[in-house]
XYZ file of C-alpha atoms in Angstrom:
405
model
C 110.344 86.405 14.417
C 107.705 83.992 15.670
C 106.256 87.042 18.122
C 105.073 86.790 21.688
C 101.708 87.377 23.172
C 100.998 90.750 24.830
C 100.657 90.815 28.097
C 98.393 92.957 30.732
C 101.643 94.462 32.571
C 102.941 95.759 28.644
C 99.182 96.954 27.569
C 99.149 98.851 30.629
C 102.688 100.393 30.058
C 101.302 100.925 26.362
C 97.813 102.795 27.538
C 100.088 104.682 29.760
C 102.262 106.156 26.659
C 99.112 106.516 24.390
C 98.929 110.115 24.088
C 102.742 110.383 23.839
C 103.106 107.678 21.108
C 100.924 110.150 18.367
C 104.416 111.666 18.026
C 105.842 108.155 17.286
C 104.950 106.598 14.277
C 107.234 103.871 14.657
C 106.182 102.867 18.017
C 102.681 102.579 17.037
C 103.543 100.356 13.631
C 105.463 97.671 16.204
C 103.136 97.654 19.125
C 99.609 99.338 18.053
C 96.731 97.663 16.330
C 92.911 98.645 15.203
C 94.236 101.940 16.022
C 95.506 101.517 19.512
C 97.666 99.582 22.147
C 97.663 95.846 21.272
C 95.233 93.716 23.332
C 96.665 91.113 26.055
C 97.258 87.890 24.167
C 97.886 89.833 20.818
C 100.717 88.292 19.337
C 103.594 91.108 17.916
C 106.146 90.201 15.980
C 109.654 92.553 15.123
C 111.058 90.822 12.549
C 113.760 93.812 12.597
C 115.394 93.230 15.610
C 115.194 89.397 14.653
C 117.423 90.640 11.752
C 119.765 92.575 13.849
C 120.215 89.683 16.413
C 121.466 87.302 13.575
C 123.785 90.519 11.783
C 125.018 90.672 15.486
C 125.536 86.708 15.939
C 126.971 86.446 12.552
C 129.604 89.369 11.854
C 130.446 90.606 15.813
C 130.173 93.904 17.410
C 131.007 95.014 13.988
C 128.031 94.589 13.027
C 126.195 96.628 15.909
C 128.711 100.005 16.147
C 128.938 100.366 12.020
C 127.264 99.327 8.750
C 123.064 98.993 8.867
C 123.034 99.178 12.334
C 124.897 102.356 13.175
C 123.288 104.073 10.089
C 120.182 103.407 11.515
C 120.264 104.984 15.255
C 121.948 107.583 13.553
C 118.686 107.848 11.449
C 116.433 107.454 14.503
C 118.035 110.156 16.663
C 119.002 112.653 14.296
C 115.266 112.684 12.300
C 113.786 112.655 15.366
C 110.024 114.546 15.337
C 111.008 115.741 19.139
C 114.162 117.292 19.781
C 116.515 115.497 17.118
C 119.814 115.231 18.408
C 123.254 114.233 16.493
C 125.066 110.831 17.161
C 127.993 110.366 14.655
C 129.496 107.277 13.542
C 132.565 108.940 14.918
C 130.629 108.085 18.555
C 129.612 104.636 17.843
C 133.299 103.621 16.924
C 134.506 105.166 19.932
C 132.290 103.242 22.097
C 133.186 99.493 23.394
C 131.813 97.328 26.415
C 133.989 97.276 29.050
C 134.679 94.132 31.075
C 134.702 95.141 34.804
C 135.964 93.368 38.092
C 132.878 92.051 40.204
C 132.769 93.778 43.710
C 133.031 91.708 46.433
C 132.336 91.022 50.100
C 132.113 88.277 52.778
C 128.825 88.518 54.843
C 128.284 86.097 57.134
C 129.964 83.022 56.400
C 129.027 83.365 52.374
C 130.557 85.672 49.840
C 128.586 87.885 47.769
C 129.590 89.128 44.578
C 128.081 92.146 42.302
C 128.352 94.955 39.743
C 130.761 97.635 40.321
C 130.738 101.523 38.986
C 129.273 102.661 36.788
C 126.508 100.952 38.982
C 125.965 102.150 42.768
C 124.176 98.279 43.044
C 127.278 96.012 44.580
C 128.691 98.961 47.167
C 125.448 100.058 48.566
C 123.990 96.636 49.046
C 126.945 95.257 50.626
C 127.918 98.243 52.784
C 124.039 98.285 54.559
C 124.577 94.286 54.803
C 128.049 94.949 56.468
C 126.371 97.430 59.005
C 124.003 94.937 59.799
C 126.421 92.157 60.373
C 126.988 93.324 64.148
C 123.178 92.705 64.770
C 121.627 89.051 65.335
C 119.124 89.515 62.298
C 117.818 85.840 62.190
C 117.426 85.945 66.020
C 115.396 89.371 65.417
C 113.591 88.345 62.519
C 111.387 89.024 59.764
C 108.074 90.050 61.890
C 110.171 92.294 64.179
C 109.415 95.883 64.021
C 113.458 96.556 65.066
C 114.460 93.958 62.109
C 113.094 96.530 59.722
C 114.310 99.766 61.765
C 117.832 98.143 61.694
C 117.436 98.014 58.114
C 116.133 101.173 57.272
C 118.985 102.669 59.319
C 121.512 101.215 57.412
C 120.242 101.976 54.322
C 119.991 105.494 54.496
C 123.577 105.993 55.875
C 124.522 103.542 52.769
C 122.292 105.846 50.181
C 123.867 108.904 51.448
C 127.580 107.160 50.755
C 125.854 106.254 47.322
C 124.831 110.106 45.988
C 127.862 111.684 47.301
C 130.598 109.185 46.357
C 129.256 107.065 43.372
C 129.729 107.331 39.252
C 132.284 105.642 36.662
C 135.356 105.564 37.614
C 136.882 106.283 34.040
C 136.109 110.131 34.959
C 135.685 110.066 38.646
C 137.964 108.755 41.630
C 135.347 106.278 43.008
C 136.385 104.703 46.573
C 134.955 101.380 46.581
C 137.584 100.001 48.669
C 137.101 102.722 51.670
C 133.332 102.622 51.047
C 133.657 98.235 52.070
C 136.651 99.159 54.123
C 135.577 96.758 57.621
C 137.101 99.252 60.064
C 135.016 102.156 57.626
C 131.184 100.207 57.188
C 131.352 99.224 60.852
C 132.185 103.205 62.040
C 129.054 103.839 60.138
C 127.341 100.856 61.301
C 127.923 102.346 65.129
C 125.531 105.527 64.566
C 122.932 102.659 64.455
C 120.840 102.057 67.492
C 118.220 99.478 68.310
C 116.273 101.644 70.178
C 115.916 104.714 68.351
C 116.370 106.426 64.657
C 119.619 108.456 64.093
C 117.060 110.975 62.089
C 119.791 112.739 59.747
C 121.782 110.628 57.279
C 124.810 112.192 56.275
C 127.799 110.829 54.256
C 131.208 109.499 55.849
C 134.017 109.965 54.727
C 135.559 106.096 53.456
C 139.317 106.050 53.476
C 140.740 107.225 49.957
C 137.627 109.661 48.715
C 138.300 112.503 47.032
C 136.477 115.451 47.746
C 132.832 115.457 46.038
C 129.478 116.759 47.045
C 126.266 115.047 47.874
C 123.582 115.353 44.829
C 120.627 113.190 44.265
C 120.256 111.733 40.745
C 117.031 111.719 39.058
C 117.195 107.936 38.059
C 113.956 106.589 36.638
C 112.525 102.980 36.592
C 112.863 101.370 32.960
C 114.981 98.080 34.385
C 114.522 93.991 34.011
C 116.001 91.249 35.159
C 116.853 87.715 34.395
C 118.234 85.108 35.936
C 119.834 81.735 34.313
C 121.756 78.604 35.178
C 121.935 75.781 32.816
C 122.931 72.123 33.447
C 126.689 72.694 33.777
C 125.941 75.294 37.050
C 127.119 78.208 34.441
C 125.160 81.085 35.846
C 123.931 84.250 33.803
C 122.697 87.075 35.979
C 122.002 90.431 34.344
C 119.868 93.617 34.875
C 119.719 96.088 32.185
C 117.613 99.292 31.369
C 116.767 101.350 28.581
C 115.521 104.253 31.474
C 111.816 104.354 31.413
C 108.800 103.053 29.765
C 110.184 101.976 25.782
C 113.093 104.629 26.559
C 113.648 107.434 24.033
C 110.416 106.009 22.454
C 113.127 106.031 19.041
C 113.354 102.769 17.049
C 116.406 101.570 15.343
C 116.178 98.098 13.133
C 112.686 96.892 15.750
C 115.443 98.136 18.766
C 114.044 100.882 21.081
C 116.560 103.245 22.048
C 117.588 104.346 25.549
C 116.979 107.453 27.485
C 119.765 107.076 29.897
C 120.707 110.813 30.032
C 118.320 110.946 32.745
C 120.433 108.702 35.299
C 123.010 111.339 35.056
C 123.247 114.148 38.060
C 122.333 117.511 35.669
C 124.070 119.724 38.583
C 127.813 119.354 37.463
C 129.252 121.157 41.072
C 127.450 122.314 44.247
C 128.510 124.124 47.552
C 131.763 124.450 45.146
C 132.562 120.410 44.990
C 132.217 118.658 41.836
C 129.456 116.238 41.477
C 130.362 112.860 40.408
C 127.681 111.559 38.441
C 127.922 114.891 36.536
C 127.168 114.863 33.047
C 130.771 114.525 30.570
C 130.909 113.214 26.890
C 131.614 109.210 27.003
C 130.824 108.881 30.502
C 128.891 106.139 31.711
C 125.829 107.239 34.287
C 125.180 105.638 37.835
C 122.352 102.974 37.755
C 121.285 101.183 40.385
C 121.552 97.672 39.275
C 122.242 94.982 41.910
C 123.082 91.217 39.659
C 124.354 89.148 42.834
C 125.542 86.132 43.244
C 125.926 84.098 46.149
C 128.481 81.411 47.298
C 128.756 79.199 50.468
C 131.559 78.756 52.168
C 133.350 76.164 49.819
C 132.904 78.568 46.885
C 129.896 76.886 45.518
C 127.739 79.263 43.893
C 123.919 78.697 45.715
C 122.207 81.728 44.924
C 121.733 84.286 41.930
C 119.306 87.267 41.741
C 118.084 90.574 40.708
C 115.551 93.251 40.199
C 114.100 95.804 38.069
C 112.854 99.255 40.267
C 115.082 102.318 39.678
C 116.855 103.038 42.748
C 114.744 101.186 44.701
C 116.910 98.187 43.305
C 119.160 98.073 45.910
C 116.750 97.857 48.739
C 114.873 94.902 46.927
C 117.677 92.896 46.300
C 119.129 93.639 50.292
C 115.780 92.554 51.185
C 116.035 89.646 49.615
C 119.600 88.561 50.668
C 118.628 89.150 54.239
C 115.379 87.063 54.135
C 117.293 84.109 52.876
C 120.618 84.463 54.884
C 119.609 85.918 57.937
C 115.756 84.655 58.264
C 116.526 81.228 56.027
C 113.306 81.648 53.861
C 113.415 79.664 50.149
C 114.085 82.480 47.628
C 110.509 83.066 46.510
C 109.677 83.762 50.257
C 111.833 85.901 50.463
C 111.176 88.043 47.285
C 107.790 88.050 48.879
C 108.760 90.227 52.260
C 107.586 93.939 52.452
C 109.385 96.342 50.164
C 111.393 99.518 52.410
C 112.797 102.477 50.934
C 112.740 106.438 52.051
C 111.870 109.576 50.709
C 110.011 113.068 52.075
C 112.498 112.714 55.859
C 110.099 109.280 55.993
C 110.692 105.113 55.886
C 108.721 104.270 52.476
C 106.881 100.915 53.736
C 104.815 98.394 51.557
C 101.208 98.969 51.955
C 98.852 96.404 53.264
C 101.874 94.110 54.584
C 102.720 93.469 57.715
C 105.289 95.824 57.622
C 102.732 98.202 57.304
C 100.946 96.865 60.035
C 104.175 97.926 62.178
C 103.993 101.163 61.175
C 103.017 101.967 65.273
C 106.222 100.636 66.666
C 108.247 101.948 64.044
C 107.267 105.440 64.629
C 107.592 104.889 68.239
C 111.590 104.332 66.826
C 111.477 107.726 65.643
C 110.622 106.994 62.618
C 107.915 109.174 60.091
C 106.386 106.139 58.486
C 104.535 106.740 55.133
C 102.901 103.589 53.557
C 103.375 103.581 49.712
C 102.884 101.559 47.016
C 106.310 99.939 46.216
C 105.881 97.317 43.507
C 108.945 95.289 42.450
C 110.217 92.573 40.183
C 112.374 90.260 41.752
C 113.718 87.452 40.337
C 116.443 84.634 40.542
C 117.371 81.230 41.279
C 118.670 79.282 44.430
C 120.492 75.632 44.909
C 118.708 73.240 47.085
C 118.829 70.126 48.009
C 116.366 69.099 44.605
C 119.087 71.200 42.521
C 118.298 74.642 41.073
C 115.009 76.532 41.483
C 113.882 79.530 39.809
C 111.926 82.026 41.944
C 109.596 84.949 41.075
C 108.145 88.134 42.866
C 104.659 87.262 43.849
C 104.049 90.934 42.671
C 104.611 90.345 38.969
C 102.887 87.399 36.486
C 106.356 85.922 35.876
C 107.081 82.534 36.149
C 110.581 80.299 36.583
C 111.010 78.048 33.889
C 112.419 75.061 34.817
C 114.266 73.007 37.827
C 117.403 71.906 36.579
C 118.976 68.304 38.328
């Protein structure tokens, strides 16, 4: 209601959609002005969605899945310009948020808690953390060359795991258990050597998994983040995504729509298995989101975090947990290490960072290194000694707010 000031990051994501958004007259009335993307430091406002909020506050979920609400993404995605589609209100009343166990691990002497299936976040993070627990990662550390090898190891054995075993479990028999089964992550973690890349990643098989067959999802980066603790140590920790820039580009009450078909696997079976991230009417699809929150050894929580990135998620937030638990850096310095990932048979590295600047030994590993740009948007918040302390990717403008006592 009393609008925000545009900045360069969302003009840039606006210039990007220009030529796209002549199709969408609605996106252009909320974010376009003197016949184009707003300006940095433009101020919009969407008193709509201010409206919605307050229906939402005031009457429940009511409020969102029927009445004004539900008439109007109806509206939106059935008038559609570009292939109108048909949502009933037969769909919205079906659908209801689903309150999920956290998954959860020991690592080290903390434990680590995160986001279950439909997300791959909390399995894949923890089970490349668990193969790494055998190594001496602080001793190692972060300007090692075999630090990073180690890592990139374990996180394409995890990722493999991830795309053959992962979806929501309301359709699909999803082993979480076997897949953070100790006797299980450290089997995997023993293809790992120090001295040289294993070169193929295949799945394992966790105790309990069904048969399924290993298909890549096509998930694309649309995520944020947020982090908050208030004075009372309640902690809120969520990542969410409307899949890709202003998702479906469709606008119901000042709320832009998703596009999360696209996280969905579009091959239902292959070599005769099924797929389970397979497209099925009310099924959630795999994300990669990675909330996590950290407690010490008394059960004090001492660390929250999270990331936007697509799949690359994972590896940011792993990243991140092993700077400040295995090298000890604050959390800021550790959002600030090299980003990893893999694609093409090659290790993804962070140009012009020092991992980069390893890219000599690592291939000397065995690995094919490919230096790529591999932006990210960390953020979180860490207990110390002074109390809470937001932290921010030193890749993005953001900024933590405020150190609580």
């Amino acid at each position: 209601e009393q609008g925000y000031a545009v900045t360069e990051a969302q003009y840039g994501a606006m210039a990007r959609l220009s030529k796209l958004w002549e199709n969408y007259p609605e996106m252009r009335a909320l974010f376009w002005r003197d016949g184009g993307p707003a300006k940095p430091g433009t101020v919009l406002t969407n008193p709509e969605i201010g409206k919605l909020l307050r229906d939402v506050a005031d009457n429940g979920p009511d409020a969102f899945y029927s009445g004004a609400t539900a008439k109007a993404i109806i509206g939106a995605v059935g008038m559609a310009t570009n292939n109108p589609s048909m949502i009933t209100q037969a769909d919205l009343t079906a659908y209801s948020a689903v309150a999920r166990p956290p998954v959860c691990v020991t690592y080290r002497s903390y434990r680590l808690c995160g986001m279950g299936p439909p997300s791959s976040g909390a399995t894949t993070v923890f089970q490349i953390l668990g193969m790494l627990e055998r190594f001496d990662m602080g001793a190692l550390g972060k300007d090692n060359p075999v630090s990073w090898h180690l890592i990139g190891e374990a996180m394409q054995l995890s990722y493999a795991d991830r795309e053959k075993y992962l979806g929501d479990a309301d359709f699909v028999s999803v082993p979480v258990k076997g897949l953070l089964d100790h006797d299980y992550v450290a089997s995997r973690s023993q293809l790992i050597s120090m001295d040289k890349s294993l070169g193929s990643y295949i799945p394992g098989t966790p105790p309990g998994a069904a048969p399924r067959t290993n298909a890549v999802s096509s998930e694309v980066a649309g995520t944020t983040h947020f982090t908050a603790v208030d004075g009372a140590g309640n902690i809120a920790n969520m990542t969410s995504t409307v899949e890709g820039l202003f998702g479906s580009q469709l606008i119901a009450r000042g709320m832009v729509l998703n596009n999360e078909l696209t996280d969905f696997t579009f091959a239902p079976e292959k070599d005769g298995e099924p797929v389970s991230n397979r497209v099925e009417p009310g099924k959630r699809p795999l994300s990669s989101m990675s909330p996590t929150i950290v407690y010490d050894a008394s059960g004090k929580p001492i660390l929250a975090l999270g990331s936007a990135g697509g799949k690359r998620i994972i590896m940011h937030v792993t990243k991140a947990l092993i700077g400040v638990i295995d090298f000890g850096l604050p959390l800021e310095q550790a959002f600030a290490l090299p980003n990893i990932y893999f694609g093409g048979n090659g290790l993804l590295v962070e140009a012009e960072t020092p991992l980069a600047d390893m890219s000599g030994e690592l291939s000397r590993l065995g690995h094919l290194v490919v230096a790529s740009n591999l932006p990210s948007k960390l953020n979180g918040a860490e207990r110390t000694d002074k109390g809470w302390v937001g932290a921010v990717d030193p890749r993005t403008k953001g900024k933590a707010a405020t150190q609580l006592p």
